[in-house]
């Protein structure tokens, strides 16, 4: 089966990045959001990102226009009916996702592949909201932020995923210009299984006074060649999101390494979500490009 038309559910940070990437790879893309305002906000992000690529000369002005022309926003589920693949990047709430999949299953053509961009929820639990035939066409496609830049996509299979569907999805990942890695439906897949304990440990190191925020970040950035230190990365991913993923992983595996540290919980309770709220381990409110470390202990 050849994928030509791509549907994206959700035009937030991840959904808009996925839509942009698919359109840049030459696919016709329909993005569905709950309201026109949310759709417009997502498209503004896409335009900003495309402008960055055009400024750098990665794409020409013509390509910028063509990519934009392949993207359509909608608030209607019906507009997704004839898509060959649907990539869902809506709120990380299992009930909402299951409800959405139930509706889409009735609406979409039988061949449509369903893919979730969830970072930590079970693909199998979403899949069971659909009919037996669709369950074989249900996978995970987990992208990384910022999607237009990060080269990886995790392609996740369940115990019911049809082999040919899975290979189509792996090939689709390559056509998007990403490097696909194969993973099975175990909570956190490959990246978050390794990344989340590392990020949580960096917070525990801070709590235990091993080093300051800046020193912990510089240690991993300069000592290991990572693009960002772990605390900066937490602010970038969102501390509320990190906490939420950690809770799911801890509940699944009951292992201490996935347990959210008390400091993380308190920061989330206090509304320190990282970059998106203006403050996290760093304060971005004065100069976002040169944030200052917070006094948290
Ligand atoms: N669109 C277009 N261009 C973008 C962009 C976007 N959305 N975001 C960044 N860029 C470009 C910048 O314009 C810049 O281009 P230039 O080098 O030609 O000037 C380049 O990318 C680098 O950006 P910056 O100079 O702003 O900053 P950095 O050099 O620090 O790079 C980064 C930014 C790419 C985000 C880099 O810091 C990085 O790779 N950080 C790690 C990100 C990461 O680990 N992501 C995964 C998070 S985990 C996840 O998503 C999974 C979830 O389940 C939790």
GROMACS .gro file of C-alpha atoms and ligand atoms in nm:
model
  351
    1UNK     CA    1   0.000   0.000   0.000
    2UNK     CA    2   0.135   0.341  -0.094
    3UNK     CA    3   0.091   0.630   0.145
    4UNK     CA    4  -0.009   0.951  -0.033
    5UNK     CA    5  -0.236   1.145   0.199
    6UNK     CA    6  -0.147   1.199   0.564
    7UNK     CA    7  -0.386   1.301   0.840
    8UNK     CA    8  -0.254   1.457   1.160
    9UNK     CA    9  -0.464   1.485   1.474
   10UNK     CA   10  -0.362   1.778   1.688
   11UNK     CA   11  -0.173   2.090   1.580
   12UNK     CA   12   0.021   2.151   1.900
   13UNK     CA   13   0.400   2.144   1.921
   14UNK     CA   14   0.430   1.782   1.806
   15UNK     CA   15   0.132   1.769   1.567
   16UNK     CA   16   0.237   2.085   1.383
   17UNK     CA   17   0.595   1.958   1.356
   18UNK     CA   18   0.478   1.622   1.221
   19UNK     CA   19   0.244   1.791   0.970
   20UNK     CA   20   0.522   2.023   0.853
   21UNK     CA   21   0.766   1.733   0.815
   22UNK     CA   22   0.516   1.528   0.613
   23UNK     CA   23   0.434   1.823   0.385
   24UNK     CA   24   0.805   1.896   0.338
   25UNK     CA   25   0.850   1.532   0.231
   26UNK     CA   26   0.589   1.585  -0.044
   27UNK     CA   27   0.276   1.439   0.118
   28UNK     CA   28  -0.064   1.603   0.109
   29UNK     CA   29  -0.149   1.671   0.475
   30UNK     CA   30  -0.473   1.744   0.659
   31UNK     CA   31  -0.442   1.857   1.022
   32UNK     CA   32  -0.738   1.842   1.254
   33UNK     CA   33  -0.766   2.056   1.567
   34UNK     CA   34  -1.051   2.112   1.809
   35UNK     CA   35  -1.090   2.484   1.731
   36UNK     CA   36  -0.988   2.718   1.447
   37UNK     CA   37  -0.784   2.924   1.695
   38UNK     CA   38  -0.571   2.624   1.794
   39UNK     CA   39  -0.531   2.534   1.429
   40UNK     CA   40  -0.415   2.886   1.344
   41UNK     CA   41  -0.170   2.890   1.633
   42UNK     CA   42  -0.018   2.563   1.510
   43UNK     CA   43   0.008   2.695   1.153
   44UNK     CA   44   0.185   3.007   1.281
   45UNK     CA   45   0.448   2.779   1.433
   46UNK     CA   46   0.483   2.594   1.103
   47UNK     CA   47   0.525   2.921   0.912
   48UNK     CA   48   0.789   3.039   1.158
   49UNK     CA   49   0.983   2.715   1.124
   50UNK     CA   50   0.959   2.717   0.742
   51UNK     CA   51   1.080   3.077   0.742
   52UNK     CA   52   1.385   2.969   0.947
   53UNK     CA   53   1.468   2.699   0.691
   54UNK     CA   54   1.417   2.947   0.405
   55UNK     CA   55   1.639   3.209   0.574
   56UNK     CA   56   1.916   2.951   0.609
   57UNK     CA   57   1.872   2.845   0.246
   58UNK     CA   58   1.776   2.487   0.341
   59UNK     CA   59   1.463   2.539   0.129
   60UNK     CA   60   1.389   2.792  -0.146
   61UNK     CA   61   1.104   3.046  -0.132
   62UNK     CA   62   0.919   2.832  -0.391
   63UNK     CA   63   0.958   2.519  -0.180
   64UNK     CA   64   0.839   2.714   0.125
   65UNK     CA   65   0.519   2.805  -0.064
   66UNK     CA   66   0.473   2.451  -0.198
   67UNK     CA   67   0.510   2.296   0.147
   68UNK     CA   68   0.259   2.542   0.291
   69UNK     CA   69   0.026   2.466  -0.002
   70UNK     CA   70   0.022   2.094   0.081
   71UNK     CA   71  -0.111   2.165   0.432
   72UNK     CA   72  -0.479   2.204   0.516
   73UNK     CA   73  -0.622   2.275   0.859
   74UNK     CA   74  -0.966   2.161   0.968
   75UNK     CA   75  -1.185   2.111   1.274
   76UNK     CA   76  -1.380   1.827   1.105
   77UNK     CA   77  -1.303   1.458   1.162
   78UNK     CA   78  -1.467   1.386   0.824
   79UNK     CA   79  -1.178   1.554   0.641
   80UNK     CA   80  -0.954   1.266   0.754
   81UNK     CA   81  -1.172   0.990   0.608
   82UNK     CA   82  -0.965   0.927   0.293
   83UNK     CA   83  -0.620   0.957   0.452
   84UNK     CA   84  -0.382   0.662   0.406
   85UNK     CA   85  -0.228   0.712   0.748
   86UNK     CA   86  -0.341   0.911   1.050
   87UNK     CA   87  -0.084   1.025   1.302
   88UNK     CA   88  -0.241   1.121   1.632
   89UNK     CA   89  -0.066   1.380   1.849
   90UNK     CA   90  -0.346   1.496   2.079
   91UNK     CA   91  -0.349   1.533   2.457
   92UNK     CA   92  -0.182   1.243   2.645
   93UNK     CA   93  -0.506   1.116   2.794
   94UNK     CA   94  -0.593   0.755   2.728
   95UNK     CA   95  -0.972   0.799   2.746
   96UNK     CA   96  -0.966   1.095   2.505
   97UNK     CA   97  -0.742   0.904   2.265
   98UNK     CA   98  -0.957   0.589   2.278
   99UNK     CA   99  -1.269   0.794   2.217
  100UNK     CA  100  -1.106   0.965   1.917
  101UNK     CA  101  -0.988   0.634   1.771
  102UNK     CA  102  -1.335   0.483   1.813
  103UNK     CA  103  -1.486   0.766   1.605
  104UNK     CA  104  -1.214   0.757   1.342
  105UNK     CA  105  -1.238   0.381   1.302
  106UNK     CA  106  -1.595   0.414   1.177
  107UNK     CA  107  -1.511   0.707   0.954
  108UNK     CA  108  -1.186   0.610   0.783
  109UNK     CA  109  -1.142   0.372   0.494
  110UNK     CA  110  -1.051   0.013   0.593
  111UNK     CA  111  -0.690   0.048   0.470
  112UNK     CA  112  -0.606   0.358   0.676
  113UNK     CA  113  -0.316   0.298   0.914
  114UNK     CA  114  -0.358   0.446   1.263
  115UNK     CA  115  -0.042   0.571   1.433
  116UNK     CA  116  -0.005   0.733   1.773
  117UNK     CA  117   0.274   0.973   1.866
  118UNK     CA  118   0.228   0.892   2.235
  119UNK     CA  119   0.548   0.905   2.438
  120UNK     CA  120   0.446   0.672   2.717
  121UNK     CA  121   0.089   0.544   2.691
  122UNK     CA  122   0.027   0.189   2.572
  123UNK     CA  123  -0.039   0.154   2.198
  124UNK     CA  124  -0.220  -0.172   2.275
  125UNK     CA  125  -0.464   0.004   2.508
  126UNK     CA  126  -0.549   0.260   2.235
  127UNK     CA  127  -0.572  -0.007   1.968
  128UNK     CA  128  -0.841  -0.201   2.154
  129UNK     CA  129  -1.082   0.091   2.106
  130UNK     CA  130  -1.095  -0.003   1.734
  131UNK     CA  131  -1.232  -0.296   1.533
  132UNK     CA  132  -1.041  -0.626   1.495
  133UNK     CA  133  -0.935  -0.542   1.138
  134UNK     CA  134  -0.802  -0.198   1.237
  135UNK     CA  135  -0.608  -0.344   1.530
  136UNK     CA  136  -0.373  -0.506   1.277
  137UNK     CA  137  -0.317  -0.164   1.118
  138UNK     CA  138  -0.236   0.014   1.444
  139UNK     CA  139   0.116   0.125   1.531
  140UNK     CA  140   0.314   0.389   1.721
  141UNK     CA  141   0.514   0.660   1.544
  142UNK     CA  142   0.701   0.850   1.812
  143UNK     CA  143   0.869   1.172   1.697
  144UNK     CA  144   1.103   1.404   1.887
  145UNK     CA  145   1.091   1.774   1.960
  146UNK     CA  146   1.165   1.982   1.750
  147UNK     CA  147   1.019   1.741   1.493
  148UNK     CA  148   1.146   1.922   1.179
  149UNK     CA  149   1.503   1.898   1.315
  150UNK     CA  150   1.528   1.573   1.512
  151UNK     CA  151   1.617   1.283   1.286
  152UNK     CA  152   1.462   0.995   1.481
  153UNK     CA  153   1.125   0.826   1.467
  154UNK     CA  154   1.045   0.520   1.679
  155UNK     CA  155   0.819   0.281   1.490
  156UNK     CA  156   0.629   0.078   1.747
  157UNK     CA  157   0.460  -0.255   1.688
  158UNK     CA  158   0.208  -0.434   1.905
  159UNK     CA  159   0.162  -0.810   1.920
  160UNK     CA  160  -0.121  -0.775   1.665
  161UNK     CA  161   0.044  -0.540   1.411
  162UNK     CA  162   0.043  -0.686   1.059
  163UNK     CA  163   0.400  -0.732   0.924
  164UNK     CA  164   0.328  -0.559   0.591
  165UNK     CA  165   0.169  -0.262   0.770
  166UNK     CA  166   0.471  -0.236   0.997
  167UNK     CA  167   0.714  -0.237   0.704
  168UNK     CA  168   0.500   0.029   0.529
  169UNK     CA  169   0.532   0.243   0.843
  170UNK     CA  170   0.910   0.194   0.863
  171UNK     CA  171   0.936   0.293   0.496
  172UNK     CA  172   0.709   0.593   0.559
  173UNK     CA  173   0.946   0.705   0.838
  174UNK     CA  174   1.233   0.697   0.585
  175UNK     CA  175   1.026   0.891   0.330
  176UNK     CA  176   0.977   1.159   0.596
  177UNK     CA  177   1.355   1.197   0.601
  178UNK     CA  178   1.384   1.037   0.945
  179UNK     CA  179   1.585   0.740   1.067
  180UNK     CA  180   1.330   0.485   1.188
  181UNK     CA  181   1.414   0.255   1.479
  182UNK     CA  182   1.204  -0.051   1.551
  183UNK     CA  183   1.056  -0.083   1.899
  184UNK     CA  184   0.791  -0.298   2.063
  185UNK     CA  185   0.500  -0.166   2.264
  186UNK     CA  186   0.671  -0.152   2.605
  187UNK     CA  187   0.609   0.171   2.797
  188UNK     CA  188   0.859   0.443   2.698
  189UNK     CA  189   0.982   0.242   2.396
  190UNK     CA  190   1.360   0.286   2.355
  191UNK     CA  191   1.427   0.658   2.401
  192UNK     CA  192   1.217   0.739   2.705
  193UNK     CA  193   1.314   0.414   2.877
  194UNK     CA  194   1.673   0.543   2.873
  195UNK     CA  195   1.618   0.920   2.873
  196UNK     CA  196   1.362   0.952   3.153
  197UNK     CA  197   1.573   0.785   3.430
  198UNK     CA  198   1.869   1.002   3.320
  199UNK     CA  199   1.664   1.322   3.345
  200UNK     CA  200   1.517   1.216   3.681
  201UNK     CA  201   1.864   1.128   3.812
  202UNK     CA  202   1.990   1.473   3.721
  203UNK     CA  203   1.713   1.619   3.943
  204UNK     CA  204   1.807   1.378   4.223
  205UNK     CA  205   2.171   1.490   4.186
  206UNK     CA  206   2.055   1.850   4.226
  207UNK     CA  207   1.843   1.759   4.532
  208UNK     CA  208   2.140   1.582   4.690
  209UNK     CA  209   2.370   1.877   4.634
  210UNK     CA  210   2.606   1.697   4.396
  211UNK     CA  211   2.627   2.011   4.184
  212UNK     CA  212   2.443   2.330   4.092
  213UNK     CA  213   2.190   2.354   3.807
  214UNK     CA  214   2.448   2.511   3.576
  215UNK     CA  215   2.725   2.269   3.676
  216UNK     CA  216   2.506   1.959   3.626
  217UNK     CA  217   2.405   2.088   3.283
  218UNK     CA  218   2.758   2.186   3.182
  219UNK     CA  219   2.894   1.852   3.305
  220UNK     CA  220   2.675   1.651   3.068
  221UNK     CA  221   2.683   1.903   2.785
  222UNK     CA  222   3.059   1.948   2.776
  223UNK     CA  223   3.165   1.616   2.926
  224UNK     CA  224   2.949   1.398   2.705
  225UNK     CA  225   2.886   1.619   2.402
  226UNK     CA  226   2.508   1.636   2.450
  227UNK     CA  227   2.339   1.934   2.282
  228UNK     CA  228   2.171   2.034   2.609
  229UNK     CA  229   2.227   1.950   2.975
  230UNK     CA  230   1.956   1.732   3.139
  231UNK     CA  231   1.793   2.015   3.339
  232UNK     CA  232   1.778   2.243   3.034
  233UNK     CA  233   1.629   1.948   2.845
  234UNK     CA  234   1.366   1.905   3.118
  235UNK     CA  235   1.268   2.272   3.076
  236UNK     CA  236   1.260   2.221   2.698
  237UNK     CA  237   1.043   1.906   2.707
  238UNK     CA  238   0.823   2.056   2.982
  239UNK     CA  239   0.849   1.954   3.347
  240UNK     CA  240   0.477   1.875   3.363
  241UNK     CA  241   0.521   1.641   3.066
  242UNK     CA  242   0.833   1.485   3.220
  243UNK     CA  243   0.649   1.430   3.549
  244UNK     CA  244   0.351   1.277   3.369
  245UNK     CA  245   0.570   1.037   3.169
  246UNK     CA  246   0.766   0.938   3.482
  247UNK     CA  247   0.443   0.858   3.669
  248UNK     CA  248   0.320   0.635   3.385
  249UNK     CA  249   0.655   0.456   3.363
  250UNK     CA  250   0.676   0.413   3.740
  251UNK     CA  251   0.325   0.270   3.752
  252UNK     CA  252   0.410   0.028   3.471
  253UNK     CA  253   0.747  -0.100   3.594
  254UNK     CA  254   0.738  -0.019   3.969
  255UNK     CA  255   1.108   0.062   3.952
  256UNK     CA  256   1.265   0.339   4.157
  257UNK     CA  257   1.457   0.478   3.859
  258UNK     CA  258   1.128   0.593   3.702
  259UNK     CA  259   0.991   0.754   4.021
  260UNK     CA  260   0.955   1.132   3.992
  261UNK     CA  261   1.176   1.305   4.253
  262UNK     CA  262   0.997   1.525   4.513
  263UNK     CA  263   1.156   1.843   4.370
  264UNK     CA  264   1.004   1.773   4.027
  265UNK     CA  265   0.661   1.721   4.182
  266UNK     CA  266   0.684   2.046   4.377
  267UNK     CA  267   0.797   2.241   4.072
  268UNK     CA  268   0.500   2.111   3.873
  269UNK     CA  269   0.261   2.189   4.159
  270UNK     CA  270   0.404   2.543   4.170
  271UNK     CA  271   0.350   2.590   3.796
  272UNK     CA  272   0.721   2.583   3.706
  273UNK     CA  273   0.678   2.386   3.384
  274UNK     CA  274   0.996   2.504   3.210
  275UNK     CA  275   1.021   2.712   2.895
  276UNK     CA  276   0.650   2.711   2.817
  277UNK     CA  277   0.553   2.873   3.150
  278UNK     CA  278   0.858   3.101   3.161
  279UNK     CA  279   1.024   2.932   3.460
  280UNK     CA  280   1.157   2.587   3.543
  281UNK     CA  281   1.514   2.508   3.643
  282UNK     CA  282   1.589   2.837   3.470
  283UNK     CA  283   1.406   3.168   3.447
  284UNK     CA  284   1.333   3.257   3.083
  285UNK     CA  285   1.119   3.561   3.153
  286UNK     CA  286   1.388   3.829   3.126
  287UNK     CA  287   1.612   3.698   2.847
  288UNK     CA  288   1.491   3.366   2.697
  289UNK     CA  289   1.820   3.319   2.511
  290UNK     CA  290   2.026   3.360   2.830
  291UNK     CA  291   1.809   3.219   3.109
  292UNK     CA  292   1.926   3.244   3.469
  293UNK     CA  293   1.922   2.944   3.708
  294UNK     CA  294   1.645   2.943   3.968
  295UNK     CA  295   1.706   2.917   4.340
  296UNK     CA  296   1.511   2.596   4.414
  297UNK     CA  297   1.666   2.440   4.723
  298LIG     N1  298   1.234   2.469   1.285
  298LIG     C1  299   1.338   2.507   1.207
  298LIG     N2  300   1.462   2.525   1.255
  298LIG     C2  301   1.481   2.505   1.387
  298LIG     C3  302   1.377   2.467   1.475
  298LIG     C4  303   1.248   2.449   1.418
  298LIG     N3  304   1.142   2.411   1.491
  298LIG     N4  305   1.429   2.455   1.599
  298LIG     C5  306   1.560   2.482   1.592
  298LIG     N5  307   1.592   2.513   1.463
  298LIG     C6  308   1.724   2.545   1.408
  298LIG     C7  309   1.775   2.680   1.448
  298LIG     O1  310   1.729   2.779   1.361
  298LIG     C8  311   1.926   2.662   1.436
  298LIG     O2  312   1.972   2.673   1.304
  298LIG     P1  313   2.123   2.719   1.272
  298LIG     O3  314   2.215   2.627   1.349
  298LIG     O4  315   2.136   2.702   1.125
  298LIG     O5  316   2.128   2.859   1.322
  298LIG     C9  317   1.945   2.517   1.474
  298LIG     O6  318   1.818   2.452   1.462
  298LIG    C10  319   1.995   2.507   1.612
  298LIG     O7  320   1.908   2.580   1.699
  298LIG     P2  321   1.957   2.685   1.810
  298LIG     O8  322   2.077   2.759   1.763
  298LIG     O9  323   1.837   2.761   1.855
  298LIG    O10  324   1.996   2.599   1.936
  298LIG     P3  325   2.075   2.463   1.947
  298LIG    O11  326   2.199   2.463   1.866
  298LIG    O12  327   2.082   2.435   2.093
  298LIG    O13  328   1.977   2.356   1.883
  298LIG    C11  329   1.817   2.194   1.937
  298LIG    C12  330   1.849   2.342   1.927
  298LIG    C13  331   1.807   2.135   1.796
  298LIG    C14  332   1.680   2.187   2.004
  298LIG    C15  333   1.931   2.123   2.018
  298LIG    O14  334   1.957   2.193   2.135
  298LIG    C16  335   1.896   1.981   2.054
  298LIG    O15  336   1.909   1.891   1.972
  298LIG     N6  337   1.853   1.961   2.180
  298LIG    C17  338   1.809   1.830   2.228
  298LIG    C18  339   1.666   1.811   2.186
  298LIG    C19  340   1.614   1.679   2.231
  298LIG    O16  341   1.678   1.601   2.301
  298LIG     N7  342   1.490   1.651   2.190
  298LIG    C20  343   1.421   1.532   2.228
  298LIG    C21  344   1.341   1.560   2.350
  298LIG     S1  345   1.262   1.415   2.407
  298LIG    C22  346   1.120   1.407   2.316
  298LIG    O17  347   1.087   1.490   2.235
  298LIG    C23  348   1.036   1.285   2.340
  298LIG    C24  349   0.920   1.312   2.428
  298LIG    O18  350   0.848   1.193   2.434
  298LIG    C25  351   0.959   1.353   2.568
   0.00000   0.00000   0.00000
